[in-house]
Each structure stands twice: as C-alpha cells, then as structure tokens.
Coordinates of C-alpha atoms in Angstrom, one line a residue:
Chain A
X1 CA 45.5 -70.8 -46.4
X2 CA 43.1 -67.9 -46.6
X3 CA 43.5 -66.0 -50.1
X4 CA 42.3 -62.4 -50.7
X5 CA 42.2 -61.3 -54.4
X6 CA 42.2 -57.2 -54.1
X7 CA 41.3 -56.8 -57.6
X8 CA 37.8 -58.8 -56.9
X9 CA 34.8 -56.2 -56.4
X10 CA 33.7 -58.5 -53.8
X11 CA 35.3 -56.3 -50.1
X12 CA 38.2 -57.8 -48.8
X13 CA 35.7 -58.4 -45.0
X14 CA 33.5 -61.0 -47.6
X15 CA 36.1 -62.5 -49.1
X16 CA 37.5 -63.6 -45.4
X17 CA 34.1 -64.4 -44.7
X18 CA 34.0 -66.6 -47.6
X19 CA 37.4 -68.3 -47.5
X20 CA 36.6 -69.3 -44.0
X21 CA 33.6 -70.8 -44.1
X22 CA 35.2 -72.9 -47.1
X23 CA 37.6 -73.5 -44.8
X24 CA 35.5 -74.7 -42.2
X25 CA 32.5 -76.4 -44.4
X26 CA 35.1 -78.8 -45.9
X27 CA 36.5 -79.4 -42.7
X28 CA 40.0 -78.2 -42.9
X29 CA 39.2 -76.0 -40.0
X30 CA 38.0 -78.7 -37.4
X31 CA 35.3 -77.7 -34.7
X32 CA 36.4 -76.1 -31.6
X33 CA 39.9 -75.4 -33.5
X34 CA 41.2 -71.7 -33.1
X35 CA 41.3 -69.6 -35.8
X36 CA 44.4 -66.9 -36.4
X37 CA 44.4 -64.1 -33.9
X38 CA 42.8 -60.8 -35.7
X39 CA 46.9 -59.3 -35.0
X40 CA 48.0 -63.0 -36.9
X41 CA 45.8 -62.8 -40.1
X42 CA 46.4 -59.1 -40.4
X43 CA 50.1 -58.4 -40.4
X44 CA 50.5 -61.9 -42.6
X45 CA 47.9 -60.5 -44.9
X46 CA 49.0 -57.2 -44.7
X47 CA 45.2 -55.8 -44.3
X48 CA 43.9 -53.3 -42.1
X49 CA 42.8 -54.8 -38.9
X50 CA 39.4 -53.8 -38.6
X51 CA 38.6 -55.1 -41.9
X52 CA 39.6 -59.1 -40.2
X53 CA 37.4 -57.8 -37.2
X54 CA 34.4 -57.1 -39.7
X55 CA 35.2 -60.7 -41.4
X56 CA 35.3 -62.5 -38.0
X57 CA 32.2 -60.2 -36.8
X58 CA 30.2 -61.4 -40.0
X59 CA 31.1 -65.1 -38.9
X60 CA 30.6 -64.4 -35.8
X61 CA 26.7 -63.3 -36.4
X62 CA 26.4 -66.4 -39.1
X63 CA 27.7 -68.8 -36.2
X64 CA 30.5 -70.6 -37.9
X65 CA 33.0 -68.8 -35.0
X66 CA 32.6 -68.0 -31.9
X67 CA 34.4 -65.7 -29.7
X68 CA 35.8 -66.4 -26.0
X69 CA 37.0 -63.5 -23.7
X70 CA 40.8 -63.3 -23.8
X71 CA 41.2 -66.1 -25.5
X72 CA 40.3 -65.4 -29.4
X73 CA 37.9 -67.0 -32.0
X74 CA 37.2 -70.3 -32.2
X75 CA 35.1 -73.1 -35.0
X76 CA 31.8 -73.6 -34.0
X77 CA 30.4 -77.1 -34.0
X78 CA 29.3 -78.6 -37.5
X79 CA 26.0 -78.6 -36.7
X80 CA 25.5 -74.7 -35.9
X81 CA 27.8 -74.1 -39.3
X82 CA 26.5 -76.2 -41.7
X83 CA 22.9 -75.0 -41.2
X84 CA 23.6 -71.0 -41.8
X85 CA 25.7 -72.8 -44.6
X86 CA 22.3 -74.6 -45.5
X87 CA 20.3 -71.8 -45.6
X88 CA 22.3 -69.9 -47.9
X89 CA 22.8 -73.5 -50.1
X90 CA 18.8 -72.9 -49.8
X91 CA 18.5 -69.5 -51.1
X92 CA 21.0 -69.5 -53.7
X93 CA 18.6 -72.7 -55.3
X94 CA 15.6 -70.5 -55.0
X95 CA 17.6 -67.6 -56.8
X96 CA 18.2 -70.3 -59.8
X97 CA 14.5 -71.6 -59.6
X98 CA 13.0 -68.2 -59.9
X99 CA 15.4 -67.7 -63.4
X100 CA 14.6 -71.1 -64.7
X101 CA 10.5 -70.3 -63.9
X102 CA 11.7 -66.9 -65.5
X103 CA 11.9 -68.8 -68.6
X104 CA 8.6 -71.0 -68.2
X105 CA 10.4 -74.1 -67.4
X106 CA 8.3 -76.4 -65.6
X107 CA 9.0 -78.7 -62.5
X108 CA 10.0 -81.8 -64.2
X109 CA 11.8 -79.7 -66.5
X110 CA 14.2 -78.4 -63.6
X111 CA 14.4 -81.1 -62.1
X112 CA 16.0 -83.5 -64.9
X113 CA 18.2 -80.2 -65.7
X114 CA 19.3 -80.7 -61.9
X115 CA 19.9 -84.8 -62.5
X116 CA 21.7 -83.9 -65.7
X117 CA 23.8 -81.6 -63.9
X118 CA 24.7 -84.1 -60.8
X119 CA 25.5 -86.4 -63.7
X120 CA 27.9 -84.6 -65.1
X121 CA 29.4 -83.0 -62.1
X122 CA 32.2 -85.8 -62.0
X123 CA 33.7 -84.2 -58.7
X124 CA 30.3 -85.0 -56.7
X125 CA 30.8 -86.8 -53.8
X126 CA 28.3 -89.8 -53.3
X127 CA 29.1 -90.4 -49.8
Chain B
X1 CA 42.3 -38.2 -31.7
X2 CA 44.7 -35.2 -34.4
X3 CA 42.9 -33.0 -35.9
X4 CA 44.0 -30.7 -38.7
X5 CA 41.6 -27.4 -38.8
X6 CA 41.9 -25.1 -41.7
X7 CA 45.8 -25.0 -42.0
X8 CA 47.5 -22.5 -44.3
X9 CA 51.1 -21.8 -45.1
X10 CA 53.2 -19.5 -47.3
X11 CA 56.8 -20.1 -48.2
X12 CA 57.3 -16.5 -49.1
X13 CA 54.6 -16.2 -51.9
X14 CA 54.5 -19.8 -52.5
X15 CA 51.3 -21.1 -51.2
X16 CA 52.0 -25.0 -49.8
X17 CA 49.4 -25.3 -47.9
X18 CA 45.7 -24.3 -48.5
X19 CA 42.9 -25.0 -45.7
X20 CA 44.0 -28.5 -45.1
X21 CA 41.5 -30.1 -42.5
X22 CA 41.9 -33.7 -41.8
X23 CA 41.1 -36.1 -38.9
X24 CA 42.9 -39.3 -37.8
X25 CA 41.2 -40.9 -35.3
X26 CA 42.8 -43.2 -32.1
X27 CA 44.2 -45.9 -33.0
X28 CA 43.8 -45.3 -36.9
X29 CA 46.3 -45.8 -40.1
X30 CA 46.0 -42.7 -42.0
X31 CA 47.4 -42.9 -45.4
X32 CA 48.4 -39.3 -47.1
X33 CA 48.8 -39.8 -51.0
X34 CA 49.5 -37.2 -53.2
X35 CA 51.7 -36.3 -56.3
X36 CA 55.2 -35.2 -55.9
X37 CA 55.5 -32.0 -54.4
X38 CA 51.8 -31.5 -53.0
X39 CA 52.5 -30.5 -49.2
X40 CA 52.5 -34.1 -47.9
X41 CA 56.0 -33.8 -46.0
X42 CA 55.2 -29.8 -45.0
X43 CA 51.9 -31.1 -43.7
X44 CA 53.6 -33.5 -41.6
X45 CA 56.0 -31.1 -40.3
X46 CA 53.1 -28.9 -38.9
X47 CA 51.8 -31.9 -36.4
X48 CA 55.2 -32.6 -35.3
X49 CA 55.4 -28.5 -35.1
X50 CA 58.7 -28.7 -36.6
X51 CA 56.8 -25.6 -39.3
X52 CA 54.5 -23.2 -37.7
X53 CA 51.2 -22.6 -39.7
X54 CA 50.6 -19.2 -41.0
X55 CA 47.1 -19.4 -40.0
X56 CA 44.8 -22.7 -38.5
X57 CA 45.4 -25.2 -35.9
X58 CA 46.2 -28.9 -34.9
X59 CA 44.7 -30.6 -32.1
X60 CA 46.1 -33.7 -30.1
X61 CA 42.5 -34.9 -28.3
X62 CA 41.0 -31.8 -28.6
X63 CA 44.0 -30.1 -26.9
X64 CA 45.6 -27.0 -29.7
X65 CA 49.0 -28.4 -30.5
X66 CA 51.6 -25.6 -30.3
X67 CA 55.4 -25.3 -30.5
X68 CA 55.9 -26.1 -26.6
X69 CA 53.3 -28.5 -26.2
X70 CA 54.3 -31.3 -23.6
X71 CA 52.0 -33.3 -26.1
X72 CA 54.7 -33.3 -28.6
X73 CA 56.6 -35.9 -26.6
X74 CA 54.0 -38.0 -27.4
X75 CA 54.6 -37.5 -31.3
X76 CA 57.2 -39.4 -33.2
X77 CA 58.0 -38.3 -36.7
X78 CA 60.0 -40.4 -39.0
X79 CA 61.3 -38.1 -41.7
X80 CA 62.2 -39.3 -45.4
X81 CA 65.4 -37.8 -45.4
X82 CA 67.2 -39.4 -42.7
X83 CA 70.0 -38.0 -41.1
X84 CA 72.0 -39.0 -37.6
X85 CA 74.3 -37.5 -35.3
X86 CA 78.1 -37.8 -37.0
X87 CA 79.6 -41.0 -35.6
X88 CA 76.6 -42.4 -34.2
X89 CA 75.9 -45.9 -34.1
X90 CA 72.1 -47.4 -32.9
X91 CA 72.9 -48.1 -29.5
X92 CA 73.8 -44.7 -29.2
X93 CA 71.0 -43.3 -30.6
X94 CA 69.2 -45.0 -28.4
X95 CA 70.6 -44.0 -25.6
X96 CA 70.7 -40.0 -26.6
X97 CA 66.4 -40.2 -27.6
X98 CA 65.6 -42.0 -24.7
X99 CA 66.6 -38.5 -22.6
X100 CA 64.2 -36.7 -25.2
X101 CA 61.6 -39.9 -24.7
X102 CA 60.4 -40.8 -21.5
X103 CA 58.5 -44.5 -22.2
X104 CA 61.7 -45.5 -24.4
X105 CA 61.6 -49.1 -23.9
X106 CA 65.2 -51.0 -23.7
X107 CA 62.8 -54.5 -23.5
X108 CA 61.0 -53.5 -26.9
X109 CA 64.4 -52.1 -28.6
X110 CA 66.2 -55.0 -27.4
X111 CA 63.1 -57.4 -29.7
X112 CA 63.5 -54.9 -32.6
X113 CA 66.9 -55.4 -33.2
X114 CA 66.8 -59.0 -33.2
X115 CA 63.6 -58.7 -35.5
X116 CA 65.4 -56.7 -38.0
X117 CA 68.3 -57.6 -37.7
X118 CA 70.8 -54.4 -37.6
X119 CA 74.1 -54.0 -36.5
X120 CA 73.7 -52.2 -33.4
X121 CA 77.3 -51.2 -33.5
X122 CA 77.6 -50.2 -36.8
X123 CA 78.0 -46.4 -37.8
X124 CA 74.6 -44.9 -38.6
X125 CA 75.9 -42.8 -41.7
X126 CA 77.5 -46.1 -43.2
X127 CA 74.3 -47.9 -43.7
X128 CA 72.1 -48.5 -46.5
X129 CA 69.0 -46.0 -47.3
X130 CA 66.6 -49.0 -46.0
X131 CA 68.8 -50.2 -43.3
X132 CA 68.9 -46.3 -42.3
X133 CA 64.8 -46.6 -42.2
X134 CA 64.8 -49.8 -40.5
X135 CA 67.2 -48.0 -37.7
X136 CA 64.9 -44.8 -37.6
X137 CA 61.6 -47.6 -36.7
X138 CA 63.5 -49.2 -34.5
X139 CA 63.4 -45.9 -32.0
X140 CA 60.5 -44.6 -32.9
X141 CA 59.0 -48.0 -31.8
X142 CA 60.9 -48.3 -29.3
X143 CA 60.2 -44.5 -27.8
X144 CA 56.3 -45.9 -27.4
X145 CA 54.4 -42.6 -29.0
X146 CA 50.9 -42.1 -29.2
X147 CA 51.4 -41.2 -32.4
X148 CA 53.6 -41.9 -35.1
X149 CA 54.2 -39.8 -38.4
X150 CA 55.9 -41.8 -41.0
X151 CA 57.2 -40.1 -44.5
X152 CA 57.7 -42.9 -47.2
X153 CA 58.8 -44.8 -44.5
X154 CA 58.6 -48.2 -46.6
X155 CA 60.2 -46.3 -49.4
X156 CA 63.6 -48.2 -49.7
X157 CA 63.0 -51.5 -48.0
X158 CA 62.9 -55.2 -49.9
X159 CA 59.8 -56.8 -49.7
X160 CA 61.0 -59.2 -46.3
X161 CA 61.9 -56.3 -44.3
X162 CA 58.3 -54.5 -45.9
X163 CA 56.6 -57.9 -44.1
X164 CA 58.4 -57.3 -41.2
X165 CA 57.7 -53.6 -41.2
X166 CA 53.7 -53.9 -41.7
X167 CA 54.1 -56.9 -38.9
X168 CA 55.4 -54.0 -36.1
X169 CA 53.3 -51.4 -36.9
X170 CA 49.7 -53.5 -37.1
X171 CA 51.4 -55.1 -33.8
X172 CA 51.8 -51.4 -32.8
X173 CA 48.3 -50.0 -33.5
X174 CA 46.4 -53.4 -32.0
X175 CA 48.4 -53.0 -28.9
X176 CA 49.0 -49.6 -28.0
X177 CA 46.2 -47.8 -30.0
X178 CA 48.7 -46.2 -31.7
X179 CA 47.6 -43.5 -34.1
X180 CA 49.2 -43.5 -37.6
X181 CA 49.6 -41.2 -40.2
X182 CA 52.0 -42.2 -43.2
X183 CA 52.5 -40.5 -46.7
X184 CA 53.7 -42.8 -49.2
X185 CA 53.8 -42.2 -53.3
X186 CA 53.8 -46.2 -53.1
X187 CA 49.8 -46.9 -53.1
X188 CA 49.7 -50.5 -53.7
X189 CA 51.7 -50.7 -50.2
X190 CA 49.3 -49.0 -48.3
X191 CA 46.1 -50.3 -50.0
X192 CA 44.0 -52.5 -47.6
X193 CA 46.5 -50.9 -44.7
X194 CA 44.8 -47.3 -44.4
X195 CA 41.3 -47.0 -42.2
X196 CA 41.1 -43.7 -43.7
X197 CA 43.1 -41.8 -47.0
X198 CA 43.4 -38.1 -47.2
X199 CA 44.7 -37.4 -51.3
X200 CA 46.5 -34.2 -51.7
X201 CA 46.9 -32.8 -54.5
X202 CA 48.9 -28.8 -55.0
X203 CA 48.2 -28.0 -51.4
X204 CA 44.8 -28.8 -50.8
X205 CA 43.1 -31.8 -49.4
X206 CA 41.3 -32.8 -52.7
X207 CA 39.5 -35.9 -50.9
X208 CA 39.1 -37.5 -47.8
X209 CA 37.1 -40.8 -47.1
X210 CA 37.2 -43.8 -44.9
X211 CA 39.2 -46.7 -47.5
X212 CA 36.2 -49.0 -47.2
X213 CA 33.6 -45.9 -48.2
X214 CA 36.2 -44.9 -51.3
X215 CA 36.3 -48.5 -52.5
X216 CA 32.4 -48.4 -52.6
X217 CA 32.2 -44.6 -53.9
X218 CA 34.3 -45.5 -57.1
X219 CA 34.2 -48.6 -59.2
X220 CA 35.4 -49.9 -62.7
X221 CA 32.7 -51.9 -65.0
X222 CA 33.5 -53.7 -68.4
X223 CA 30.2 -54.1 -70.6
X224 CA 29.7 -54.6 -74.1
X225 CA 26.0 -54.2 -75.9
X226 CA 24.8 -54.8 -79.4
X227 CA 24.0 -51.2 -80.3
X228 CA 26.3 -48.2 -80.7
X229 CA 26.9 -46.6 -77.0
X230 CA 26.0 -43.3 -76.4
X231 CA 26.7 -41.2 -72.8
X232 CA 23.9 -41.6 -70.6
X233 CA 23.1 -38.8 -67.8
X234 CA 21.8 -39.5 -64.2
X235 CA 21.6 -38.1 -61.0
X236 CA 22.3 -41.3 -59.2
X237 CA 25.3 -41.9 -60.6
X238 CA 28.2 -40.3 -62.8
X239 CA 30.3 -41.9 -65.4
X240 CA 33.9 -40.4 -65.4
X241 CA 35.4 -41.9 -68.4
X242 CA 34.6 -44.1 -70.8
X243 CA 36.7 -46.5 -73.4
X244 CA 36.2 -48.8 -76.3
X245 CA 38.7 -51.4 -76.9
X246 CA 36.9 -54.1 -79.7
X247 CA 33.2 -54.5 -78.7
X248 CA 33.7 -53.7 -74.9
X249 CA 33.5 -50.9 -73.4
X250 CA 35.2 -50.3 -70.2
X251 CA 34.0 -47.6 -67.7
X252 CA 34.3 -45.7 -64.1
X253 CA 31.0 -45.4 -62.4
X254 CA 31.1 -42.7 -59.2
X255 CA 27.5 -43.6 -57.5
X256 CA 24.9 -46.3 -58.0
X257 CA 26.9 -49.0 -60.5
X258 CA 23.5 -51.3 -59.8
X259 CA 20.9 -48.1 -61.4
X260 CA 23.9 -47.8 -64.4
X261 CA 23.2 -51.3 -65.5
X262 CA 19.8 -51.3 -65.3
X263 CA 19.4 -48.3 -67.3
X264 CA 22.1 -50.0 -69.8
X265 CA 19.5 -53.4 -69.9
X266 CA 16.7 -50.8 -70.4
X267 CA 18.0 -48.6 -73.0
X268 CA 20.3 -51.5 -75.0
X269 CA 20.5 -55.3 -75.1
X270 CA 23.1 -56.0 -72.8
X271 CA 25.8 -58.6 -73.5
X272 CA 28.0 -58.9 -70.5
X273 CA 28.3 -56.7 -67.7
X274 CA 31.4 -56.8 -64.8
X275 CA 32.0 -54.9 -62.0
X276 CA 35.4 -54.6 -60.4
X277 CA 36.9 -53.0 -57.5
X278 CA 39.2 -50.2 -57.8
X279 CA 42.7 -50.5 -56.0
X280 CA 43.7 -47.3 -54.1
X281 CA 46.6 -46.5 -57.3
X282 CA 43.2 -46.2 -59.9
X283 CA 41.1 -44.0 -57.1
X284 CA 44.0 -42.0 -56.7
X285 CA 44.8 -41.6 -60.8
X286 CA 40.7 -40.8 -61.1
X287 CA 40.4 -38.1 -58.4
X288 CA 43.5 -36.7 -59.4
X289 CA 42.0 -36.7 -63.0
X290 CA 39.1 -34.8 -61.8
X291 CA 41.3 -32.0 -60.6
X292 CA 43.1 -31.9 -63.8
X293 CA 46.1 -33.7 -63.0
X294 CA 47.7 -36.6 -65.0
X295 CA 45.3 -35.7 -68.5
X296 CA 48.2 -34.5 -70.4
X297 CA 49.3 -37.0 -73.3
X298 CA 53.1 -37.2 -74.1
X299 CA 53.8 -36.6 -77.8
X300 CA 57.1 -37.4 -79.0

C-alpha cells in the first residue's frame, strides 16, 4: 500500500507523508479509518521508527491524521484534509503562474494553455 | 544512554583501537560500518567488557562500565562467531542463561520459538549458520537486556527470516526502549534501520552522524551543460568527485547542493540538473574514499 523508493532524494518522513495523503485524498483511506500502528508500518517497511513518527507528525500538523491517546492515528474528516490538500493544490498553481508570467505570457494566454491542458488530460474526472 | 570516551587498545604493538568516542542513545539503533578488519567486533567486545581498554572508558547512563559491573547483566552481546555448550540443545540453553539473566522471560521465549520456528530439541552444534543466529536472538530476546550488541547478526539469514528478524528487534526497541548497537558489512540491510551510524575505518571512528543528518550532508547530482566543465571552488559546498559519461556529468556534492546549481546556472547554461539521495553503501564508499580507502584500481 504505502511505497518508499530509497533511492529518491525526497527523505523517506516525505515520502510517507506523501503516499498517505494520496492515500487518503483519493479515498482509499476512509475518514475516521485507522491507519497502521507506527510498530506496524515500520517492521513491514523495514524503516527506522522515528522516521514513521516524523511522517505521521507531519500529517498530524497538516490535519489529514489525527492522534487518540492509547489508541493510534486515525483519518481526519475530508473536509479538514482536502483543504491543507487545497492549499498546497493552490500554491503549487501560483509556483506555475509565476514561470509562465516569467516568460511574459499573459492571462488569457494561461488560461487557454490551462483549457488545452484539461483537454487533453484524458484521465480527468468530470464528476 | 553508552557512551564510548576516548578508548584505546593495543594487541601487543598492533594498535586496534584509536580514541574511539561514540554515543548510542536510549532506545536507539546504532549501526557500526566499517571495512573488514577495522575494530568493529574488538569495539564491541569493550562494552560487553569481554576486552579491557588499555586506556578510556564506557559508560552505561553515565555510570563507568567496568569488568564487575552489575550493569553488565543488563548487556546482551550476540557474537558473530557463534559457539554453544557441547550437546546443547535451545531449551537448554535457555534454561543454563536464564541463571546468568534475571528478566529471562519463558512467556517471550515460548512466542520466539513459534515465530521462528526452531527445533527446540535439536542439538545446537547441528544447525545451520542462520538457524544458529536465529537460536542466539531467540535468548538474547528472550533475556530482556537494556541493551543488545549484535555482530553481523543478519549475516547468514534468508530474506523471510531477515523480515522476521527486523520485525522483533523494531518490536523490541518500541517496547522496551531497548538500545541497539549492531555492526554489519551488509549496509543496504541497515539503511533506513540505524538512528545514528558510527563508520570505522583502521581503528578510528572516521564519522559519526545521525542517518537523517548524513543523508542530507552528502548527495549525488547528474547535470549536463553546453560548455566544457571546469572544477568550481566554494566555501559552502565541496564537490568530492566528479565524472563524465557522454554529455553528463555525474557528481558528489558535501554541503549546499541548492548554491552548486546556482553557481552552475550562473557560470554555464544549464541543461538538466538531478539531485539524488545517497544510500548508506555510497556514503560509506565516499567517506571511506576520503580517508584513502577503496582508491586503488585493479590492473590485471
């Protein structure tokens, strides 16, 4: 379920970061549903314990888990995780505006390139 | 909390050990690389006080660690050459450690051996090398320590009983706080295991850094750029070696990869640039490089 790549540059805490919160955007992991035990994810993934704790921590802080005394981590509801998943969504599209200003392209001008893009992107969901 | 202060030992003139200082903190997996023959197993064999240093110390908790210490029970040392009492089987051995071992637990030795799956009857000195390890973890498990010295304890095993292996001991350190040290020569196995790596290298401690801090120290980038390359000096970063294959030019940064490329984009028109993580086998080769180990080129 969760894959780590160790020869990415990206640190192994991001990349569990990352795997769940595509985990949990695209709903595989359902609200309120608990997530593998810190012990669980670390002696199947053969990492170093503390390094799932600074995953889950970072999750934790971005409010796509939550953690109950005793009892482990669990999915937030979609409302609290899609909108830290909004924001970055938001900033990432900023990042691409600023290069495509970079290169004087005006607002029409990104904004067809945007359309053209949707167009093409056969796998877009409509729904 | 061990702590290793300024250790030295002589095997008559034969110097093994030079000022080794390390730290391995509660509840921590230490990882001791080195090249054959560095002082990894003799290093070992000073916490457990099996070798008495010719001059520094070893501290359990801040308490000095010596030959009589009742803090020794609290050690377990799994050696790479195993060897068991003639005629032995496990569920003697269990029985003759758990007068040496006071927490010995039956309830946890009893869960080991159907985890691993051993012959409890069977005569130690018939098994195989890995079935041997797999006996020796069983007890030391088993005996609850504090701490736990392993020597190429994974050396040996298949890949399932590996699994099963890492499963007992990350069980071990979650639960119990157990402190860890373990020497292997087999890096990829400890990679992403180890809070912290000490890399020996002809006695001496030549480096030691939390994993996550040596992963960010060190790093491998691929670039290619329209003009001819030539060396370029900084004080924020260092580049250790540098190779051509076709048009690309692959590199290891120590320091600020982000100030490299932008003095790369400054002094040449930059192509592609790629930066990759190093895995603990390439840190290990680098370091080692620095001190002048590994450069040699085999001509036939």
């Amino acid at each position: 379920m969760i894959r780590i790549d160790s020869n990415s540059s990206n640190p192994i805490y991001e990349q569990i970061y990352s795997e769940f919160v595509r985990l949990i955007v695209s709903r595989v992991l359902k609200p309120n549903e608990k997530i593998p035990s810190v012990r669980e994810l670390a002696s199947t993934l053969r990492i170093n314990p503390n390094t799932i704790v600074k995953g889950y921590k970072l999750l934790e802080m971005d409010n796509y888990i939550r953690s109950e005394q005793g009892k482990g981590y669990f999915v937030n509801k979609r409302d609290e995780s899609l909108s830290t998943y909004m924001k970055r969504i938001e900033l990432n599209l900023k990042e691409s505006i600023k290069s495509m200003r970079l290169i004087k392209m005006t607002d029409s001008e990104i904004v067809d390139f945007i359309k053209n893009l949707l167009k093409g992107d056969e796998g877009y969901d409509k729904s | 909390m061990i702590r290793v202060e300024g250790l030295n030992k002589w095997f008559r003139d034969f110097n093994v050990l030079k000022d080794i200082n390390i730290t391995a903190n509660t509840g921590q997996i230490y990882g001791l690389v080195g090249s054959n023959g560095c002082g990894k197993t003799t290093l070992l064999k000073h916490i457990i006080q099996i070798y008495k240093g010719d001059s520094g110390s070893i501290y359990y908790k801040d308490t000095q660690i010596k030959e009589e210490s009742p803090e020794i029970e609290k050690f377990y040392y799994i050696q790479d050459d195993l060897f068991f009492p003639y005629g032995y089987n496990l569920d003697m051995l269990f029985k003759y450690e758990s007068k040496l071992y006071k927490n010995m637990s039956v309830e946890k030795y009893e869960k080991l051996l159907k985890f691993f799956n051993i012959d409890r009857k069977a005569k130690l000195t018939t098994l195989s090398k890995g079935q041997k390890k797999q006996a020796a973890f069983i007890i030391a498990v088993s005996a609850k320590p504090e701490v736990l010295l392993l020597d190429e304890v994974v050396d040996g095993l298949d890949a399932v009983v590996k699994r099963k292996f890492w499963n007992v001991l990350i069980n071990e350190v979650m639960e119990r706080n157990v402190t860890v040290i373990i020497s292997s020569h087999d890096l990829k196995e400890i990679d992403n295991i180890c809070d912290k790596v000490g890399i020996m290298h002809e006695g001496r401690i030549i480096k030691e850094e939390k994993m996550d801090i040596l992963k960010e120290e060190v790093k491998r980038v691929q670039f290619a750029i329209e003009e001819e390359y030539k060396e370029i000096k900084s004080d924020k970063y260092q580049i250790i070696k540098t190779q051509k294959i076709g048009s690309v030019y692959f590199g290891i940064i120590k320091g600020d990869v982000d100030i490299f490329r932008k003095d790369l984009n400054e002094k040449y028109t930059l192509l592609i640039f790629d930066e990759l993580s190093m895995d603990l086998e390439e840190i290990f080769i680098t370091e080692l490089g620095g001190a002048g180990y590994g450069k040699e080129e085999f001509i036939s």
